[in-house]
Amino acid sequence: MAASAAIPQFPHDFLWGVSTSAHQIEGAVDERGASVWDAFTAVPGHVKDGTTAAVACDHYHRYREDVALIRELGVDAYRFSVSWPRVLPGGTGEVSAAGLDFYDRLVDELCAAGVRPVPTLFHWDTPLALAEQGGWLRRDTAERFAEYAAVVAARIGDRAKKWITLNEPAEHTLLGHALGQHAPGEQLMFDALPVAHHQLLAHGLAVRALRAAGVTDIGIANSHGPTWPASSSAEDTEAADFYDVLLNRLFADPLILGRYPDGIGELMPGDDIEADLKVIAEPVDWYGINFYQPTKVGAPLPAAAATEFSGLTLPPELPFAPRELDGYPVTDFGWPVVPESLTELLTGFRDRYGDRLPPLVITENGCSYEGIDDQRRIDYLDGHLRALHRALEAGVDVRGYFVWSLLDNFEWAEGYKQRFGLVHVDYTTLARTPKASYAWLREALRAQRAHQAPQA
Ligand code: FCB
């Protein structure tokens, strides 16, 4: 049955937003320094449809039209990412005036539209110059990142009040450095762990740099999802637990508890992990969660070849193997749609971290479906907002929700095939066409506000 636009009533100060990222929408690659993604996508076979993000949505030149779409949608906030190589073409050293000017104009446009800018400083597009010197395998990169954070904050921190340091360091470690299916295409397997540590350190150093620049509302966007053991056997629960450590706790525990899960700290680089953990656990004002799906995980299958899973190819030598989640609808990406697992994730975070847990914000949630008459996206969003509301009712402190994504865009190794937008983009004409889900969300937000309007 079609979902009506009447979602449950959220608190009056709940923050509604939409998300994008620089590499996925901006285009204008010739007007910035090179990033690892430019080099990665230039190699045939790396992107399934053979495309690159050279033009993408051409947002760099069409941001005014996009801000107008955000304003019309009626959300409070826009989460975008700043391209590090656009601001610092060499990753460090000389600042590009044109690059900084772009974000300055974007922020002005948002403020004039009454939309709060929420910049993310890193959404996977490492400057190529730094990557060629070792990138996130080097500790130095964390320090360069904090310097870059200070440069951006000095320019737009007067108008952008809410900031995100990193997007999904887990995926960047796993897909980019362990499995090689994202840039920079390294296949280091467990030798990729330093990449996780250096990103976490970069986060902590950037929190300090942002605070020194006067920013007071800082978070991170980590991807999380419940892990479901394939069975209650010891082999399956152990394998699921290991997966859960790698994808969830490795990134949440150091930030929230100031320690790595058992057995992980010893594997991390550096002379003084305890000192690093103090930086990493620099308190954040809120903790962002990108949520897409739960994962069912079991022990490796005997004599298994590589497993195809959610668009990824997982090698058989991993000590765990994800299983198909039967019995749920899937998106066009093949990702299972399990809204109730969002409630489970959020109450699970509250139970695990208790008083140490900062207020939460859902910094990404959304789905890939073809078509402009996208009833399935409406049902997806409706289901997830209801699940989120149930977490609030259960007492979890969640302060905001950002849909991924405003626009159809360059979906990394999938190219343009997966469409996550509330707004359709025709990649030939670059015309934007709001989908049915855009109209639905606009009505849902109007209904929220009408309900909150003071009685005459
Ligand atoms: C998240 C990424 C985002 C987008 C969505 C679908 O993992 O942060 O850029 O690719 O998935």
mmCIF file of N, CA, C and O in Angstrom, residues 206-279:
data_model
loop_
_atom_site.group_PDB
_atom_site.id
_atom_site.type_symbol
_atom_site.label_atom_id
_atom_site.label_comp_id
_atom_site.label_asym_id
_atom_site.label_seq_id
_atom_site.Cartn_x
_atom_site.Cartn_y
_atom_site.Cartn_z
ATOM 1 N N ALA A 206 41.433 16.956 13.666
ATOM 2 C CA ALA A 206 40.560 17.941 13.012
ATOM 3 C C ALA A 206 39.548 18.516 13.998
ATOM 4 O O ALA A 206 39.223 19.709 13.928
ATOM 5 N N VAL A 207 39.058 17.689 14.926
ATOM 6 C CA VAL A 207 38.141 18.224 15.952
ATOM 7 C C VAL A 207 38.852 19.347 16.705
ATOM 8 O O VAL A 207 38.301 20.439 16.910
ATOM 9 N N ARG A 208 40.105 19.097 17.063
ATOM 10 C CA ARG A 208 40.864 20.138 17.788
ATOM 11 C C ARG A 208 41.065 21.377 16.920
ATOM 12 O O ARG A 208 40.929 22.506 17.391
ATOM 13 N N ALA A 209 41.403 21.157 15.646
ATOM 14 C CA ALA A 209 41.649 22.293 14.743
ATOM 15 C C ALA A 209 40.363 23.100 14.537
ATOM 16 O O ALA A 209 40.385 24.334 14.517
ATOM 17 N N LEU A 210 39.245 22.397 14.406
ATOM 18 C CA LEU A 210 37.969 23.102 14.210
ATOM 19 C C LEU A 210 37.613 23.896 15.462
ATOM 20 O O LEU A 210 37.201 25.060 15.386
ATOM 21 N N ARG A 211 37.807 23.281 16.635
ATOM 22 C CA ARG A 211 37.482 24.005 17.879
ATOM 23 C C ARG A 211 38.373 25.233 18.012
ATOM 24 O O ARG A 211 37.892 26.309 18.410
ATOM 25 N N ALA A 212 39.653 25.070 17.642
ATOM 26 C CA ALA A 212 40.577 26.223 17.736
ATOM 27 C C ALA A 212 40.115 27.338 16.807
ATOM 28 O O ALA A 212 40.380 28.515 17.055
ATOM 29 N N ALA A 213 39.391 26.959 15.729
ATOM 30 C CA ALA A 213 38.892 27.963 14.779
ATOM 31 C C ALA A 213 37.510 28.476 15.194
ATOM 32 O O ALA A 213 36.876 29.211 14.440
ATOM 33 N N GLY A 214 37.034 28.052 16.365
ATOM 34 C CA GLY A 214 35.769 28.585 16.879
ATOM 35 C C GLY A 214 34.538 27.753 16.556
ATOM 36 O O GLY A 214 33.415 28.149 16.875
ATOM 37 N N VAL A 215 34.717 26.567 15.908
ATOM 38 C CA VAL A 215 33.560 25.723 15.588
ATOM 39 C C VAL A 215 33.160 24.953 16.857
ATOM 40 O O VAL A 215 34.026 24.410 17.551
ATOM 41 N N THR A 216 31.864 24.902 17.127
ATOM 42 C CA THR A 216 31.437 24.297 18.399
ATOM 43 C C THR A 216 30.471 23.119 18.221
ATOM 44 O O THR A 216 29.991 22.567 19.194
ATOM 45 N N ASP A 217 30.162 22.771 16.984
ATOM 46 C CA ASP A 217 29.152 21.726 16.760
ATOM 47 C C ASP A 217 29.724 20.723 15.751
ATOM 48 O O ASP A 217 29.596 20.897 14.541
ATOM 49 N N ILE A 218 30.387 19.686 16.275
ATOM 50 C CA ILE A 218 31.202 18.813 15.418
ATOM 51 C C ILE A 218 30.808 17.345 15.599
ATOM 52 O O ILE A 218 30.634 16.866 16.723
ATOM 53 N N GLY A 219 30.724 16.644 14.481
ATOM 54 C CA GLY A 219 30.455 15.207 14.515
ATOM 55 C C GLY A 219 31.259 14.471 13.460
ATOM 56 O O GLY A 219 32.151 15.033 12.815
ATOM 57 N N ILE A 220 30.942 13.195 13.287
ATOM 58 C CA ILE A 220 31.573 12.348 12.281
ATOM 59 C C ILE A 220 30.439 11.558 11.636
ATOM 60 O O ILE A 220 29.361 11.439 12.233
ATOM 61 N N ALA A 221 30.618 11.058 10.421
ATOM 62 C CA ALA A 221 29.592 10.214 9.794
ATOM 63 C C ALA A 221 30.167 8.814 9.611
ATOM 64 O O ALA A 221 30.939 8.563 8.683
ATOM 65 N N ASN A 222 29.835 7.918 10.531
ATOM 66 C CA ASN A 222 30.324 6.536 10.479
ATOM 67 C C ASN A 222 29.217 5.624 9.974
ATOM 68 O O ASN A 222 28.056 5.819 10.327
ATOM 69 N N SER A 223 29.577 4.631 9.178
ATOM 70 C CA SER A 223 28.535 3.719 8.724
ATOM 71 C C SER A 223 28.395 2.588 9.740
ATOM 72 O O SER A 223 29.400 2.039 10.216
ATOM 73 N N HIS A 224 27.170 2.271 10.060
ATOM 74 C CA HIS A 224 26.913 1.178 11.001
ATOM 75 C C HIS A 224 25.669 0.414 10.580
ATOM 76 O O HIS A 224 24.761 0.980 9.962
ATOM 77 N N GLY A 225 25.660 -0.857 10.949
ATOM 78 C CA GLY A 225 24.471 -1.682 10.730
ATOM 79 C C GLY A 225 24.555 -2.873 11.651
ATOM 80 O O GLY A 225 25.665 -3.316 11.993
ATOM 81 N N PRO A 226 23.397 -3.416 12.059
ATOM 82 C CA PRO A 226 23.447 -4.605 12.911
ATOM 83 C C PRO A 226 24.076 -5.788 12.163
ATOM 84 O O PRO A 226 23.901 -5.909 10.948
ATOM 85 N N THR A 227 24.802 -6.606 12.903
ATOM 86 C CA THR A 227 25.351 -7.850 12.341
ATOM 87 C C THR A 227 24.519 -8.998 12.886
ATOM 88 O O THR A 227 24.380 -9.128 14.103
ATOM 89 N N TRP A 228 23.995 -9.798 11.996
ATOM 90 C CA TRP A 228 23.183 -10.945 12.423
ATOM 91 C C TRP A 228 23.951 -12.233 12.144
ATOM 92 O O TRP A 228 24.277 -12.532 10.975
ATOM 93 N N PRO A 229 24.247 -13.010 13.192
ATOM 94 C CA PRO A 229 24.945 -14.280 12.947
ATOM 95 C C PRO A 229 24.085 -15.214 12.088
ATOM 96 O O PRO A 229 22.859 -15.256 12.252
ATOM 97 N N ALA A 230 24.720 -15.949 11.190
ATOM 98 C CA ALA A 230 23.997 -16.834 10.270
ATOM 99 C C ALA A 230 23.299 -17.972 11.018
ATOM 100 O O ALA A 230 22.299 -18.500 10.554
ATOM 101 N N SER A 231 23.852 -18.372 12.162
ATOM 102 C CA SER A 231 23.204 -19.403 12.991
ATOM 103 C C SER A 231 23.729 -19.222 14.415
ATOM 104 O O SER A 231 24.572 -18.357 14.663
ATOM 105 N N SER A 232 23.257 -20.054 15.334
ATOM 106 C CA SER A 232 23.750 -19.914 16.711
ATOM 107 C C SER A 232 24.989 -20.780 16.949
ATOM 108 O O SER A 232 25.462 -20.891 18.076
ATOM 109 N N SER A 233 25.539 -21.382 15.888
ATOM 110 C CA SER A 233 26.737 -22.213 16.090
ATOM 111 C C SER A 233 27.905 -21.326 16.523
ATOM 112 O O SER A 233 27.941 -20.130 16.206
ATOM 113 N N ALA A 234 28.856 -21.924 17.232
ATOM 114 C CA ALA A 234 30.002 -21.157 17.722
ATOM 115 C C ALA A 234 30.769 -20.561 16.539
ATOM 116 O O ALA A 234 31.214 -19.397 16.597
ATOM 117 N N GLU A 235 30.907 -21.312 15.448
ATOM 118 C CA GLU A 235 31.674 -20.822 14.282
ATOM 119 C C GLU A 235 31.016 -19.577 13.696
ATOM 120 O O GLU A 235 31.688 -18.592 13.380
ATOM 121 N N ASP A 236 29.695 -19.635 13.547
ATOM 122 C CA ASP A 236 28.993 -18.502 12.937
ATOM 123 C C ASP A 236 28.973 -17.283 13.867
ATOM 124 O O ASP A 236 29.159 -16.147 13.418
ATOM 125 N N THR A 237 28.744 -17.511 15.145
ATOM 126 C CA THR A 237 28.684 -16.335 16.040
ATOM 127 C C THR A 237 30.069 -15.705 16.176
ATOM 128 O O THR A 237 30.189 -14.487 16.216
ATOM 129 N N GLU A 238 31.106 -16.523 16.183
ATOM 130 C CA GLU A 238 32.467 -15.951 16.253
ATOM 131 C C GLU A 238 32.787 -15.139 14.996
ATOM 132 O O GLU A 238 33.355 -14.051 15.070
ATOM 133 N N ALA A 239 32.423 -15.698 13.842
ATOM 134 C CA ALA A 239 32.691 -14.996 12.578
ATOM 135 C C ALA A 239 31.904 -13.685 12.537
ATOM 136 O O ALA A 239 32.419 -12.635 12.132
ATOM 137 N N ALA A 240 30.639 -13.730 12.987
ATOM 138 C CA ALA A 240 29.802 -12.521 12.980
ATOM 139 C C ALA A 240 30.370 -11.487 13.942
ATOM 140 O O ALA A 240 30.388 -10.280 13.653
ATOM 141 N N ASP A 241 30.858 -11.963 15.072
ATOM 142 C CA ASP A 241 31.416 -11.034 16.051
ATOM 143 C C ASP A 241 32.659 -10.340 15.479
ATOM 144 O O ASP A 241 32.849 -9.135 15.646
ATOM 145 N N PHE A 242 33.470 -11.101 14.764
ATOM 146 C CA PHE A 242 34.680 -10.529 14.172
ATOM 147 C C PHE A 242 34.310 -9.457 13.139
ATOM 148 O O PHE A 242 34.887 -8.374 13.090
ATOM 149 N N TYR A 243 33.314 -9.771 12.318
ATOM 150 C CA TYR A 243 32.842 -8.812 11.313
ATOM 151 C C TYR A 243 32.333 -7.541 12.013
ATOM 152 O O TYR A 243 32.620 -6.415 11.587
ATOM 153 N N ASP A 244 31.582 -7.741 13.084
ATOM 154 C CA ASP A 244 31.015 -6.612 13.818
ATOM 155 C C ASP A 244 32.119 -5.719 14.403
ATOM 156 O O ASP A 244 32.020 -4.496 14.385
ATOM 157 N N VAL A 245 33.195 -6.361 14.880
ATOM 158 C CA VAL A 245 34.336 -5.580 15.387
ATOM 159 C C VAL A 245 34.914 -4.739 14.246
ATOM 160 O O VAL A 245 35.140 -3.538 14.396
ATOM 161 N N LEU A 246 35.144 -5.365 13.101
ATOM 162 C CA LEU A 246 35.817 -4.657 11.995
ATOM 163 C C LEU A 246 34.988 -3.522 11.413
ATOM 164 O O LEU A 246 35.519 -2.483 11.053
ATOM 165 N N LEU A 247 33.680 -3.723 11.289
ATOM 166 C CA LEU A 247 32.847 -2.732 10.607
ATOM 167 C C LEU A 247 32.191 -1.746 11.563
ATOM 168 O O LEU A 247 31.910 -0.615 11.177
ATOM 169 N N ASN A 248 31.926 -2.169 12.783
ATOM 170 C CA ASN A 248 31.222 -1.286 13.721
ATOM 171 C C ASN A 248 32.121 -0.805 14.861
ATOM 172 O O ASN A 248 32.405 0.371 14.991
ATOM 173 N N ARG A 249 32.587 -1.767 15.675
ATOM 174 C CA ARG A 249 33.238 -1.356 16.929
ATOM 175 C C ARG A 249 34.621 -0.749 16.737
ATOM 176 O O ARG A 249 35.034 0.111 17.508
ATOM 177 N N LEU A 250 35.333 -1.175 15.695
ATOM 178 C CA LEU A 250 36.667 -0.616 15.433
ATOM 179 C C LEU A 250 36.594 0.900 15.272
ATOM 180 O O LEU A 250 37.537 1.622 15.594
ATOM 181 N N PHE A 251 35.460 1.394 14.775
ATOM 182 C CA PHE A 251 35.325 2.823 14.525
ATOM 183 C C PHE A 251 34.539 3.534 15.621
ATOM 184 O O PHE A 251 34.775 4.702 15.880
ATOM 185 N N ALA A 252 33.618 2.832 16.267
ATOM 186 C CA ALA A 252 32.823 3.498 17.309
ATOM 187 C C ALA A 252 33.523 3.474 18.670
ATOM 188 O O ALA A 252 33.540 4.486 19.384
ATOM 189 N N ASP A 253 34.127 2.353 19.050
ATOM 190 C CA ASP A 253 34.703 2.243 20.402
ATOM 191 C C ASP A 253 35.784 3.291 20.674
ATOM 192 O O ASP A 253 35.753 3.947 21.721
ATOM 193 N N PRO A 254 36.771 3.472 19.772
ATOM 194 C CA PRO A 254 37.801 4.466 20.084
ATOM 195 C C PRO A 254 37.233 5.873 20.206
ATOM 196 O O PRO A 254 37.679 6.646 21.059
ATOM 197 N N LEU A 255 36.232 6.192 19.387
ATOM 198 C CA LEU A 255 35.653 7.534 19.440
ATOM 199 C C LEU A 255 34.830 7.742 20.702
ATOM 200 O O LEU A 255 34.867 8.815 21.309
ATOM 201 N N ILE A 256 34.076 6.720 21.076
ATOM 202 C CA ILE A 256 33.117 6.901 22.174
ATOM 203 C C ILE A 256 33.713 6.459 23.514
ATOM 204 O O ILE A 256 33.480 7.084 24.548
ATOM 205 N N LEU A 257 34.503 5.378 23.487
ATOM 206 C CA LEU A 257 35.040 4.836 24.740
ATOM 207 C C LEU A 257 36.529 5.129 24.927
ATOM 208 O O LEU A 257 37.096 4.862 25.979
ATOM 209 N N GLY A 258 37.180 5.607 23.860
ATOM 210 C CA GLY A 258 38.610 5.905 23.976
ATOM 211 C C GLY A 258 39.473 4.656 23.980
ATOM 212 O O GLY A 258 40.608 4.679 24.457
ATOM 213 N N ARG A 259 38.962 3.547 23.439
ATOM 214 C CA ARG A 259 39.801 2.341 23.361
ATOM 215 C C ARG A 259 39.390 1.507 22.157
ATOM 216 O O ARG A 259 38.247 1.570 21.693
ATOM 217 N N TYR A 260 40.341 0.730 21.662
ATOM 218 C CA TYR A 260 40.029 -0.198 20.581
ATOM 219 C C TYR A 260 39.418 -1.470 21.155
ATOM 220 O O TYR A 260 39.704 -1.836 22.297
ATOM 221 N N PRO A 261 38.606 -2.163 20.348
ATOM 222 C CA PRO A 261 38.122 -3.484 20.801
ATOM 223 C C PRO A 261 39.320 -4.394 21.097
ATOM 224 O O PRO A 261 40.401 -4.214 20.522
ATOM 225 N N ASP A 262 39.108 -5.381 21.953
ATOM 226 C CA ASP A 262 40.196 -6.283 22.369
ATOM 227 C C ASP A 262 40.948 -6.838 21.173
ATOM 228 O O ASP A 262 40.339 -7.283 20.199
ATOM 229 N N GLY A 263 42.249 -6.798 21.267
ATOM 230 C CA GLY A 263 43.087 -7.420 20.237
ATOM 231 C C GLY A 263 43.407 -6.517 19.062
ATOM 232 O O GLY A 263 44.252 -6.851 18.231
ATOM 233 N N ILE A 264 42.736 -5.361 18.966
ATOM 234 C CA ILE A 264 42.936 -4.509 17.788
ATOM 235 C C ILE A 264 44.057 -3.483 18.017
ATOM 236 O O ILE A 264 44.886 -3.242 17.131
ATOM 237 N N GLY A 265 44.100 -2.898 19.217
ATOM 238 C CA GLY A 265 45.090 -1.842 19.499
ATOM 239 C C GLY A 265 46.507 -2.294 19.177
ATOM 240 O O GLY A 265 47.310 -1.540 18.624
ATOM 241 N N GLU A 266 46.809 -3.579 19.487
ATOM 242 C CA GLU A 266 48.167 -4.105 19.265
ATOM 243 C C GLU A 266 48.521 -4.115 17.786
ATOM 244 O O GLU A 266 49.700 -4.143 17.420
ATOM 245 N N LEU A 267 47.516 -4.131 16.933
ATOM 246 C CA LEU A 267 47.784 -4.213 15.491
ATOM 247 C C LEU A 267 47.976 -2.837 14.872
ATOM 248 O O LEU A 267 48.294 -2.724 13.687
ATOM 249 N N MET A 268 47.741 -1.792 15.653
ATOM 250 C CA MET A 268 47.768 -0.448 15.088
ATOM 251 C C MET A 268 49.180 0.132 15.102
ATOM 252 O O MET A 268 49.998 -0.216 15.950
ATOM 253 N N PRO A 269 49.457 1.054 14.158
ATOM 254 C CA PRO A 269 50.805 1.612 14.046
ATOM 255 C C PRO A 269 51.025 2.717 15.080
ATOM 256 O O PRO A 269 50.072 3.199 15.680
ATOM 257 N N GLY A 270 52.276 3.106 15.239
ATOM 258 C CA GLY A 270 52.584 4.251 16.114
ATOM 259 C C GLY A 270 53.242 3.794 17.389
ATOM 260 O O GLY A 270 53.110 2.647 17.803
ATOM 261 N N ASP A 271 53.940 4.744 18.045
ATOM 262 C CA ASP A 271 54.717 4.410 19.241
ATOM 263 C C ASP A 271 53.863 4.459 20.500
ATOM 264 O O ASP A 271 54.197 3.862 21.505
ATOM 265 N N ASP A 272 52.803 5.244 20.437
ATOM 266 C CA ASP A 272 52.057 5.463 21.663
ATOM 267 C C ASP A 272 50.555 5.478 21.369
ATOM 268 O O ASP A 272 49.941 6.531 21.194
ATOM 269 N N ILE A 273 49.990 4.290 21.303
ATOM 270 C CA ILE A 273 48.573 4.165 20.958
ATOM 271 C C ILE A 273 47.696 4.861 21.994
ATOM 272 O O ILE A 273 46.682 5.481 21.658
ATOM 273 N N GLU A 274 48.086 4.775 23.257
ATOM 274 C CA GLU A 274 47.256 5.401 24.306
ATOM 275 C C GLU A 274 47.163 6.907 24.090
ATOM 276 O O GLU A 274 46.100 7.503 24.242
ATOM 277 N N ALA A 275 48.304 7.513 23.704
ATOM 278 C CA ALA A 275 48.290 8.966 23.446
ATOM 279 C C ALA A 275 47.421 9.260 22.228
ATOM 280 O O ALA A 275 46.631 10.222 22.225
ATOM 281 N N ASP A 276 47.526 8.439 21.193
ATOM 282 C CA ASP A 276 46.690 8.638 20.003
ATOM 283 C C ASP A 276 45.205 8.512 20.363
ATOM 284 O O ASP A 276 44.362 9.267 19.873
ATOM 285 N N LEU A 277 44.897 7.531 21.212
ATOM 286 C CA LEU A 277 43.490 7.314 21.566
ATOM 287 C C LEU A 277 42.904 8.526 22.293
ATOM 288 O O LEU A 277 41.716 8.823 22.165
ATOM 289 N N LYS A 278 43.745 9.237 23.020
ATOM 290 C CA LYS A 278 43.249 10.460 23.692
ATOM 291 C C LYS A 278 42.844 11.502 22.655
ATOM 292 O O LYS A 278 41.862 12.216 22.825
ATOM 293 N N VAL A 279 43.611 11.571 21.571
ATOM 294 C CA VAL A 279 43.267 12.519 20.489
ATOM 295 C C VAL A 279 41.986 12.044 19.792
ATOM 296 O O VAL A 279 41.059 12.820 19.546
#
